[in-house]
PDB file of C-alpha atoms in Angstrom:
ATOM      1  CA  GLY A 288      -0.096   0.005  -0.123  1.00 58.00           C
ATOM      2  CA  ALA A 289       1.087   3.636  -0.062  1.00 82.00           C
ATOM      3  CA  GLY A 290       3.596   4.923   2.436  1.00 92.00           C
ATOM      4  CA  VAL A 291       3.875   8.288   4.136  1.00 95.00           C
ATOM      5  CA  SER A 292       3.992  11.122   1.762  1.00 96.00           C
ATOM      6  CA  GLN A 293       5.113  14.697   2.047  1.00 97.00           C
ATOM      7  CA  SER A 294       5.121  17.829   0.035  1.00 97.00           C
ATOM      8  CA  PRO A 295       6.876  19.790  -1.096  1.00 97.00           C
ATOM      9  CA  SER A 296      10.094  17.753  -1.610  1.00 95.00           C
ATOM     10  CA  ASN A 297      12.116  20.839  -1.451  1.00 96.00           C
ATOM     11  CA  LYS A 298      11.450  24.350  -0.327  1.00 97.00           C
ATOM     12  CA  VAL A 299      13.553  27.403  -0.654  1.00 98.00           C
ATOM     13  CA  THR A 300      12.286  30.622   1.130  1.00 97.00           C
ATOM     14  CA  GLU A 301      13.429  33.924   2.317  1.00 97.00           C
ATOM     15  CA  LYS A 302      14.022  34.637   5.830  1.00 97.00           C
ATOM     16  CA  GLY A 303      11.035  36.099   7.528  1.00 97.00           C
ATOM     17  CA  LYS A 304       8.544  34.274   5.226  1.00 98.00           C
ATOM     18  CA  ASP A 305       6.142  31.621   6.411  1.00 98.00           C
ATOM     19  CA  VAL A 306       6.132  28.045   5.139  1.00 98.00           C
ATOM     20  CA  GLU A 307       3.868  25.034   5.337  1.00 98.00           C
ATOM     21  CA  LEU A 308       4.914  21.558   5.079  1.00 98.00           C
ATOM     22  CA  ARG A 309       2.413  18.815   4.382  1.00 97.00           C
ATOM     23  CA  CYS A 310       2.182  15.173   5.626  1.00 97.00           C
ATOM     24  CA  ASP A 311       0.024  12.348   4.397  1.00 96.00           C
ATOM     25  CA  PRO A 312       0.206   9.505   6.747  1.00 94.00           C
ATOM     26  CA  ILE A 313      -0.437   5.734   6.042  1.00 93.00           C
ATOM     27  CA  SER A 314      -4.043   5.131   5.807  1.00 91.00           C
ATOM     28  CA  GLY A 315      -5.351   3.819   9.064  1.00 88.00           C
ATOM     29  CA  HIS A 316      -2.478   5.135  11.171  1.00 89.00           C
ATOM     30  CA  THR A 317      -3.537   7.031  14.256  1.00 86.00           C
ATOM     31  CA  ALA A 318      -0.273   8.377  15.450  1.00 88.00           C
ATOM     32  CA  LEU A 319       1.741  10.967  13.327  1.00 91.00           C
ATOM     33  CA  TYR A 320       5.030  12.387  14.291  1.00 91.00           C
ATOM     34  CA  TRP A 321       7.075  15.409  13.010  1.00 93.00           C
ATOM     35  CA  TYR A 322      10.852  15.386  13.365  1.00 92.00           C
ATOM     36  CA  ARG A 323      13.741  17.744  12.169  1.00 94.00           C
ATOM     37  CA  GLN A 324      16.961  16.618  10.899  1.00 92.00           C
ATOM     38  CA  SER A 325      19.656  19.417  10.701  1.00 89.00           C
ATOM     39  CA  LEU A 326      22.973  18.784   8.537  1.00 80.00           C
ATOM     40  CA  GLY A 327      25.004  15.959   9.920  1.00 71.00           C
ATOM     41  CA  GLN A 328      22.726  15.682  12.961  1.00 74.00           C
ATOM     42  CA  GLY A 329      20.385  12.926  14.354  1.00 77.00           C
ATOM     43  CA  LEU A 330      16.688  13.418  14.138  1.00 84.00           C
ATOM     44  CA  GLU A 331      14.997  15.968  16.681  1.00 87.00           C
ATOM     45  CA  PHE A 332      11.489  15.048  17.695  1.00 87.00           C
ATOM     46  CA  LEU A 333       9.190  18.085  17.181  1.00 90.00           C
ATOM     47  CA  ILE A 334       5.501  16.987  17.671  1.00 89.00           C
ATOM     48  CA  TYR A 335       3.323  14.228  18.058  1.00 87.00           C
ATOM     49  CA  PHE A 336      -0.501  13.522  17.267  1.00 88.00           C
ATOM     50  CA  GLN A 337      -2.504  10.628  18.418  1.00 84.00           C
ATOM     51  CA  GLY A 338      -5.891  10.540  16.622  1.00 78.00           C
ATOM     52  CA  ASN A 339      -7.859  13.675  17.200  1.00 74.00           C
ATOM     53  CA  SER A 340      -6.277  14.332  20.543  1.00 77.00           C
ATOM     54  CA  ALA A 341      -4.486  17.513  21.438  1.00 77.00           C
ATOM     55  CA  PRO A 342      -0.978  17.169  20.326  1.00 82.00           C
ATOM     56  CA  ASP A 343       2.228  16.828  22.246  1.00 76.00           C
ATOM     57  CA  LYS A 344       4.116  20.010  21.491  1.00 78.00           C
ATOM     58  CA  SER A 345       6.868  19.716  23.948  1.00 76.00           C
ATOM     59  CA  GLY A 346       9.464  19.374  21.122  1.00 82.00           C
ATOM     60  CA  LEU A 347       8.597  22.384  19.215  1.00 88.00           C
ATOM     61  CA  PRO A 348      11.809  24.657  19.230  1.00 89.00           C
ATOM     62  CA  SER A 349       9.783  28.038  19.311  1.00 92.00           C
ATOM     63  CA  ASP A 350       6.564  29.550  19.232  1.00 93.00           C
ATOM     64  CA  ARG A 351       7.124  29.994  15.548  1.00 96.00           C
ATOM     65  CA  PHE A 352       6.509  26.552  14.940  1.00 96.00           C
ATOM     66  CA  SER A 353       2.829  25.004  15.004  1.00 94.00           C
ATOM     67  CA  ALA A 354       1.086  22.060  13.608  1.00 94.00           C
ATOM     68  CA  GLU A 355      -2.212  20.769  13.055  1.00 92.00           C
ATOM     69  CA  ARG A 356      -3.989  17.665  12.002  1.00 91.00           C
ATOM     70  CA  THR A 357      -7.398  17.652  10.169  1.00 83.00           C
ATOM     71  CA  GLY A 358      -9.782  14.875  10.650  1.00 80.00           C
ATOM     72  CA  GLY A 359      -7.268  12.704  12.231  1.00 75.00           C
ATOM     73  CA  SER A 360      -5.313  12.320   8.806  1.00 89.00           C
ATOM     74  CA  VAL A 361      -3.402  14.924   6.999  1.00 93.00           C
ATOM     75  CA  SER A 362      -1.099  17.203   9.033  1.00 95.00           C
ATOM     76  CA  THR A 363       0.567  20.536   8.282  1.00 96.00           C
ATOM     77  CA  LEU A 364       3.661  21.969  10.004  1.00 97.00           C
ATOM     78  CA  THR A 365       3.816  25.718   9.645  1.00 97.00           C
ATOM     79  CA  ILE A 366       6.834  27.705  10.513  1.00 97.00           C
ATOM     80  CA  GLN A 367       6.333  31.408  10.680  1.00 98.00           C
ATOM     81  CA  ARG A 368       8.978  34.197  10.290  1.00 98.00           C
ATOM     82  CA  THR A 369      11.501  31.639   9.153  1.00 98.00           C
ATOM     83  CA  GLN A 370      15.244  31.944  10.270  1.00 97.00           C
ATOM     84  CA  GLN A 371      18.320  30.566   8.580  1.00 96.00           C
ATOM     85  CA  GLU A 372      18.540  28.112  11.464  1.00 94.00           C
ATOM     86  CA  ASP A 373      15.396  26.601  10.544  1.00 96.00           C
ATOM     87  CA  SER A 374      16.938  25.053   7.472  1.00 96.00           C
ATOM     88  CA  ALA A 375      16.783  21.283   7.639  1.00 95.00           C
ATOM     89  CA  VAL A 376      14.975  18.265   6.377  1.00 94.00           C
ATOM     90  CA  TYR A 377      11.697  17.804   8.117  1.00 96.00           C
ATOM     91  CA  LEU A 378      10.596  14.368   8.382  1.00 95.00           C
ATOM     92  CA  CYS A 379       6.929  12.995   9.071  1.00 95.00           C
ATOM     93  CA  ALA A 380       6.338   9.464  10.420  1.00 93.00           C
ATOM     94  CA  SER A 381       3.144   7.596  11.227  1.00 92.00           C
ATOM     95  CA  SER A 382       2.407   4.447  13.193  1.00 88.00           C
ATOM     96  CA  SER A 383      -0.647   2.446  13.972  1.00 83.00           C
ATOM     97  CA  TYR A 384      -1.820   2.800  17.610  1.00 66.00           C
ATOM     98  CA  THR A 385      -0.783  -0.625  18.781  1.00 54.00           C
ATOM     99  CA  GLN A 386       2.804  -0.696  16.967  1.00 58.00           C
ATOM    100  CA  GLU A 387       5.825   1.356  17.826  1.00 75.00           C
ATOM    101  CA  THR A 388       7.263   1.012  14.536  1.00 85.00           C
ATOM    102  CA  GLN A 389       7.244   4.430  12.815  1.00 88.00           C
ATOM    103  CA  TYR A 390       7.145   4.573   8.990  1.00 91.00           C
ATOM    104  CA  PHE A 391       8.829   7.769   7.713  1.00 93.00           C
ATOM    105  CA  GLY A 392       7.931   9.859   4.628  1.00 95.00           C
ATOM    106  CA  PRO A 393      10.684  11.147   2.152  1.00 94.00           C
ATOM    107  CA  GLY A 394      11.016  14.404   4.054  1.00 95.00           C
ATOM    108  CA  THR A 395      10.856  18.186   2.979  1.00 96.00           C
ATOM    109  CA  ARG A 396      14.326  19.805   2.338  1.00 95.00           C
ATOM    110  CA  LEU A 397      13.851  23.434   3.619  1.00 97.00           C
ATOM    111  CA  LEU A 398      16.414  26.236   2.776  1.00 97.00           C
ATOM    112  CA  VAL A 399      16.017  29.515   4.298  1.00 97.00           C
ATOM    113  CA  LEU A 400      18.277  32.117   2.531  1.00 96.00           C
TER     114      LEU A 400
ATOM    115  CA  SER B 159      21.066  15.799  25.176  1.00 39.00           C
ATOM    116  CA  GLN B 160      21.048  12.927  22.871  1.00 44.00           C
ATOM    117  CA  GLN B 161      19.504   9.686  24.390  1.00 61.00           C
ATOM    118  CA  GLY B 162      21.229   7.395  21.831  1.00 69.00           C
ATOM    119  CA  GLU B 163      24.812   7.538  20.779  1.00 80.00           C
ATOM    120  CA  GLU B 164      26.094   5.385  17.948  1.00 83.00           C
ATOM    121  CA  ASP B 165      29.629   4.078  17.712  1.00 84.00           C
ATOM    122  CA  PRO B 166      31.582   4.458  15.531  1.00 90.00           C
ATOM    123  CA  GLN B 167      30.461   7.592  13.790  1.00 89.00           C
ATOM    124  CA  ALA B 168      31.972   6.351  10.543  1.00 92.00           C
ATOM    125  CA  LEU B 169      32.764   2.666   9.277  1.00 94.00           C
ATOM    126  CA  SER B 170      34.218   1.733   6.037  1.00 94.00           C
ATOM    127  CA  ILE B 171      34.585  -2.008   5.112  1.00 95.00           C
ATOM    128  CA  GLN B 172      34.962  -4.307   2.090  1.00 96.00           C
ATOM    129  CA  GLU B 173      32.073  -5.907   0.542  1.00 97.00           C
ATOM    130  CA  GLY B 174      31.437  -9.141   2.118  1.00 97.00           C
ATOM    131  CA  GLU B 175      32.735  -8.386   5.618  1.00 97.00           C
ATOM    132  CA  ASN B 176      30.457  -8.008   8.596  1.00 97.00           C
ATOM    133  CA  ALA B 177      29.668  -4.629   9.978  1.00 96.00           C
ATOM    134  CA  THR B 178      29.109  -4.106  13.577  1.00 96.00           C
ATOM    135  CA  MET B 179      27.694  -0.770  15.105  1.00 96.00           C
ATOM    136  CA  ASN B 180      26.957   0.078  18.695  1.00 95.00           C
ATOM    137  CA  CYS B 181      24.396   2.097  20.294  1.00 94.00           C
ATOM    138  CA  SER B 182      24.528   3.325  23.961  1.00 93.00           C
ATOM    139  CA  TYR B 183      21.633   5.122  25.784  1.00 90.00           C
ATOM    140  CA  LYS B 184      20.943   6.746  29.129  1.00 87.00           C
ATOM    141  CA  THR B 185      17.460   6.109  30.496  1.00 83.00           C
ATOM    142  CA  SER B 186      15.314   3.292  30.804  1.00 84.00           C
ATOM    143  CA  ILE B 187      13.497   2.296  27.569  1.00 84.00           C
ATOM    144  CA  ASN B 188      10.520   0.376  26.344  1.00 82.00           C
ATOM    145  CA  ASN B 189      11.871  -0.726  23.092  1.00 86.00           C
ATOM    146  CA  LEU B 190      15.026   0.172  20.863  1.00 90.00           C
ATOM    147  CA  GLN B 191      14.946   0.319  17.022  1.00 91.00           C
ATOM    148  CA  TRP B 192      17.315   0.641  14.152  1.00 94.00           C
ATOM    149  CA  TYR B 193      16.689   2.530  11.101  1.00 94.00           C
ATOM    150  CA  ARG B 194      18.766   3.125   7.928  1.00 95.00           C
ATOM    151  CA  GLN B 195      18.894   6.342   5.915  1.00 93.00           C
ATOM    152  CA  ASN B 196      20.156   6.648   2.498  1.00 88.00           C
ATOM    153  CA  SER B 197      21.212  10.134   1.108  1.00 77.00           C
ATOM    154  CA  GLY B 198      19.949  12.030   4.069  1.00 61.00           C
ATOM    155  CA  ARG B 199      16.265  11.479   3.278  1.00 70.00           C
ATOM    156  CA  GLY B 200      13.594   9.120   4.710  1.00 79.00           C
ATOM    157  CA  LEU B 201      14.338   6.537   7.085  1.00 90.00           C
ATOM    158  CA  VAL B 202      13.619   2.765   6.600  1.00 93.00           C
ATOM    159  CA  HIS B 203      12.787   0.709   9.733  1.00 92.00           C
ATOM    160  CA  LEU B 204      15.057  -2.231  10.192  1.00 95.00           C
ATOM    161  CA  ILE B 205      14.459  -3.869  13.386  1.00 94.00           C
ATOM    162  CA  LEU B 206      12.643  -3.488  16.824  1.00 92.00           C
ATOM    163  CA  ILE B 207      13.982  -5.160  20.025  1.00 93.00           C
ATOM    164  CA  ARG B 208      11.889  -4.829  23.303  1.00 90.00           C
ATOM    165  CA  SER B 209      13.495  -4.279  26.694  1.00 90.00           C
ATOM    166  CA  ASN B 210      12.684  -7.883  27.603  1.00 94.00           C
ATOM    167  CA  GLU B 211      14.474  -9.387  24.529  1.00 96.00           C
ATOM    168  CA  ARG B 212      18.280  -9.959  24.270  1.00 97.00           C
ATOM    169  CA  GLU B 213      18.686 -10.741  20.663  1.00 98.00           C
ATOM    170  CA  LYS B 214      16.815 -10.537  17.296  1.00 97.00           C
ATOM    171  CA  HIS B 215      17.498 -11.595  13.742  1.00 96.00           C
ATOM    172  CA  SER B 216      16.092 -10.352  10.494  1.00 95.00           C
ATOM    173  CA  GLY B 217      17.668 -11.740   7.443  1.00 96.00           C
ATOM    174  CA  ARG B 218      21.261 -10.489   7.540  1.00 97.00           C
ATOM    175  CA  LEU B 219      20.607  -8.251  10.544  1.00 98.00           C
ATOM    176  CA  ARG B 220      21.382  -9.338  13.985  1.00 98.00           C
ATOM    177  CA  VAL B 221      20.509  -7.044  16.977  1.00 98.00           C
ATOM    178  CA  THR B 222      21.518  -7.468  20.643  1.00 98.00           C
ATOM    179  CA  LEU B 223      20.254  -5.577  23.637  1.00 97.00           C
ATOM    180  CA  ASP B 224      21.908  -5.414  27.044  1.00 96.00           C
ATOM    181  CA  THR B 225      19.753  -3.226  29.302  1.00 94.00           C
ATOM    182  CA  SER B 226      22.261  -3.588  32.227  1.00 95.00           C
ATOM    183  CA  LYS B 227      24.747  -1.862  30.150  1.00 95.00           C
ATOM    184  CA  LYS B 228      22.369   0.341  28.326  1.00 94.00           C
ATOM    185  CA  SER B 229      23.562  -0.685  25.003  1.00 95.00           C
ATOM    186  CA  SER B 230      22.832  -2.247  21.759  1.00 96.00           C
ATOM    187  CA  SER B 231      24.687  -3.681  18.776  1.00 97.00           C
ATOM    188  CA  LEU B 232      23.602  -4.219  15.051  1.00 97.00           C
ATOM    189  CA  LEU B 233      25.410  -6.574  13.018  1.00 98.00           C
ATOM    190  CA  ILE B 234      25.191  -6.827   9.268  1.00 97.00           C
ATOM    191  CA  THR B 235      26.500  -9.916   7.922  1.00 97.00           C
ATOM    192  CA  ALA B 236      28.043 -10.453   4.368  1.00 97.00           C
ATOM    193  CA  SER B 237      27.860  -6.796   3.642  1.00 97.00           C
ATOM    194  CA  ARG B 238      26.824  -5.483   0.219  1.00 96.00           C
ATOM    195  CA  ALA B 239      27.479  -2.102  -1.693  1.00 94.00           C
ATOM    196  CA  ALA B 240      23.721  -1.428  -1.209  1.00 93.00           C
ATOM    197  CA  ASP B 241      24.085  -1.490   2.561  1.00 96.00           C
ATOM    198  CA  THR B 242      26.036   1.869   2.339  1.00 96.00           C
ATOM    199  CA  ALA B 243      23.995   4.339   4.317  1.00 95.00           C
ATOM    200  CA  SER B 244      23.585   6.050   7.702  1.00 94.00           C
ATOM    201  CA  TYR B 245      22.270   3.759  10.506  1.00 95.00           C
ATOM    202  CA  PHE B 246      20.445   5.126  13.545  1.00 93.00           C
ATOM    203  CA  CYS B 247      19.280   3.588  16.783  1.00 92.00           C
ATOM    204  CA  ALA B 248      16.135   5.018  18.354  1.00 90.00           C
ATOM    205  CA  THR B 249      14.727   4.534  21.804  1.00 86.00           C
ATOM    206  CA  GLY B 250      11.097   4.463  22.860  1.00 76.00           C
ATOM    207  CA  LEU B 251      11.008   5.527  26.477  1.00 66.00           C
ATOM    208  CA  ARG B 252       9.804   3.156  29.232  1.00 52.00           C
ATOM    209  CA  GLY B 253       6.212   4.318  29.998  1.00 49.00           C
ATOM    210  CA  SER B 254       5.078   5.089  26.559  1.00 47.00           C
ATOM    211  CA  GLY B 255       2.947   2.678  24.845  1.00 42.00           C
ATOM    212  CA  GLY B 256       1.642   2.229  21.310  1.00 40.00           C
ATOM    213  CA  GLY B 257       4.268   4.795  19.981  1.00 44.00           C
ATOM    214  CA  ALA B 258       2.739   7.411  22.383  1.00 50.00           C
ATOM    215  CA  ASP B 259       6.080   9.326  22.393  1.00 62.00           C
ATOM    216  CA  GLY B 260       8.594  10.335  19.749  1.00 72.00           C
ATOM    217  CA  LEU B 261      11.458   8.321  19.319  1.00 81.00           C
ATOM    218  CA  THR B 262      14.924   9.599  20.489  1.00 83.00           C
ATOM    219  CA  PHE B 263      17.546   9.192  17.866  1.00 85.00           C
ATOM    220  CA  GLY B 264      21.165   9.117  18.010  1.00 84.00           C
ATOM    221  CA  LYS B 265      23.334  10.918  15.341  1.00 85.00           C
ATOM    222  CA  GLY B 266      23.993   7.766  13.395  1.00 90.00           C
ATOM    223  CA  THR B 267      26.782   5.612  12.056  1.00 93.00           C
ATOM    224  CA  HIS B 268      27.734   6.290   8.351  1.00 93.00           C
ATOM    225  CA  LEU B 269      28.588   3.069   6.872  1.00 96.00           C
ATOM    226  CA  ILE B 270      30.540   2.545   3.507  1.00 96.00           C
ATOM    227  CA  ILE B 271      30.815  -0.697   1.903  1.00 96.00           C
ATOM    228  CA  GLN B 272      33.686  -0.693  -0.652  1.00 94.00           C
ATOM    229  CA  PRO B 273      33.274  -2.981  -3.575  1.00 89.00           C
TER     230      PRO B 273
END
């Protein structure tokens, strides 16, 4: 079946602009995660959604970052007033509630000039 | 701070040889997972080992877990050029169930298989 999809694949923006990153999880998966990977670094957990419950925002690096998940499916990660340090690959993953294995999308590579 | 730390940071071996990567972590865990990443993009899940398991096999992969030492190892036998990638360990913390919390990743081991 279809895996996790993310769009856009690449995004170049100017400092100060807002960006929206989209994630389509695997159908039927209730858990959705966003991670950030900076150059040469491991993955940094950002936010987690379980179904329609309020998200765990504990990993968001600043109040410029927000995320929502509509109808318990598609999720959007929004970064307002982007800064150069926001440049990274943003990865989305999903899992079924009873599994701990997470399935990752191909990521969105964000470059802030 | 990072929960998982892979060792070595980089490893280069000849095709056909075995590759061993290690991971250490700091807190009690529910499970430990290994992922592979090619070309800095999406991660592929390789294997999950639970805190009450000591060893697990999947094809050419063998994972061990020593909770007393808070460490795990990933062995790839009979390596192939296609195994060239970065390998990450990730821990699910004790107390989280059903993937309730985000995984905590190390910085990875970059493995190069030379033909």
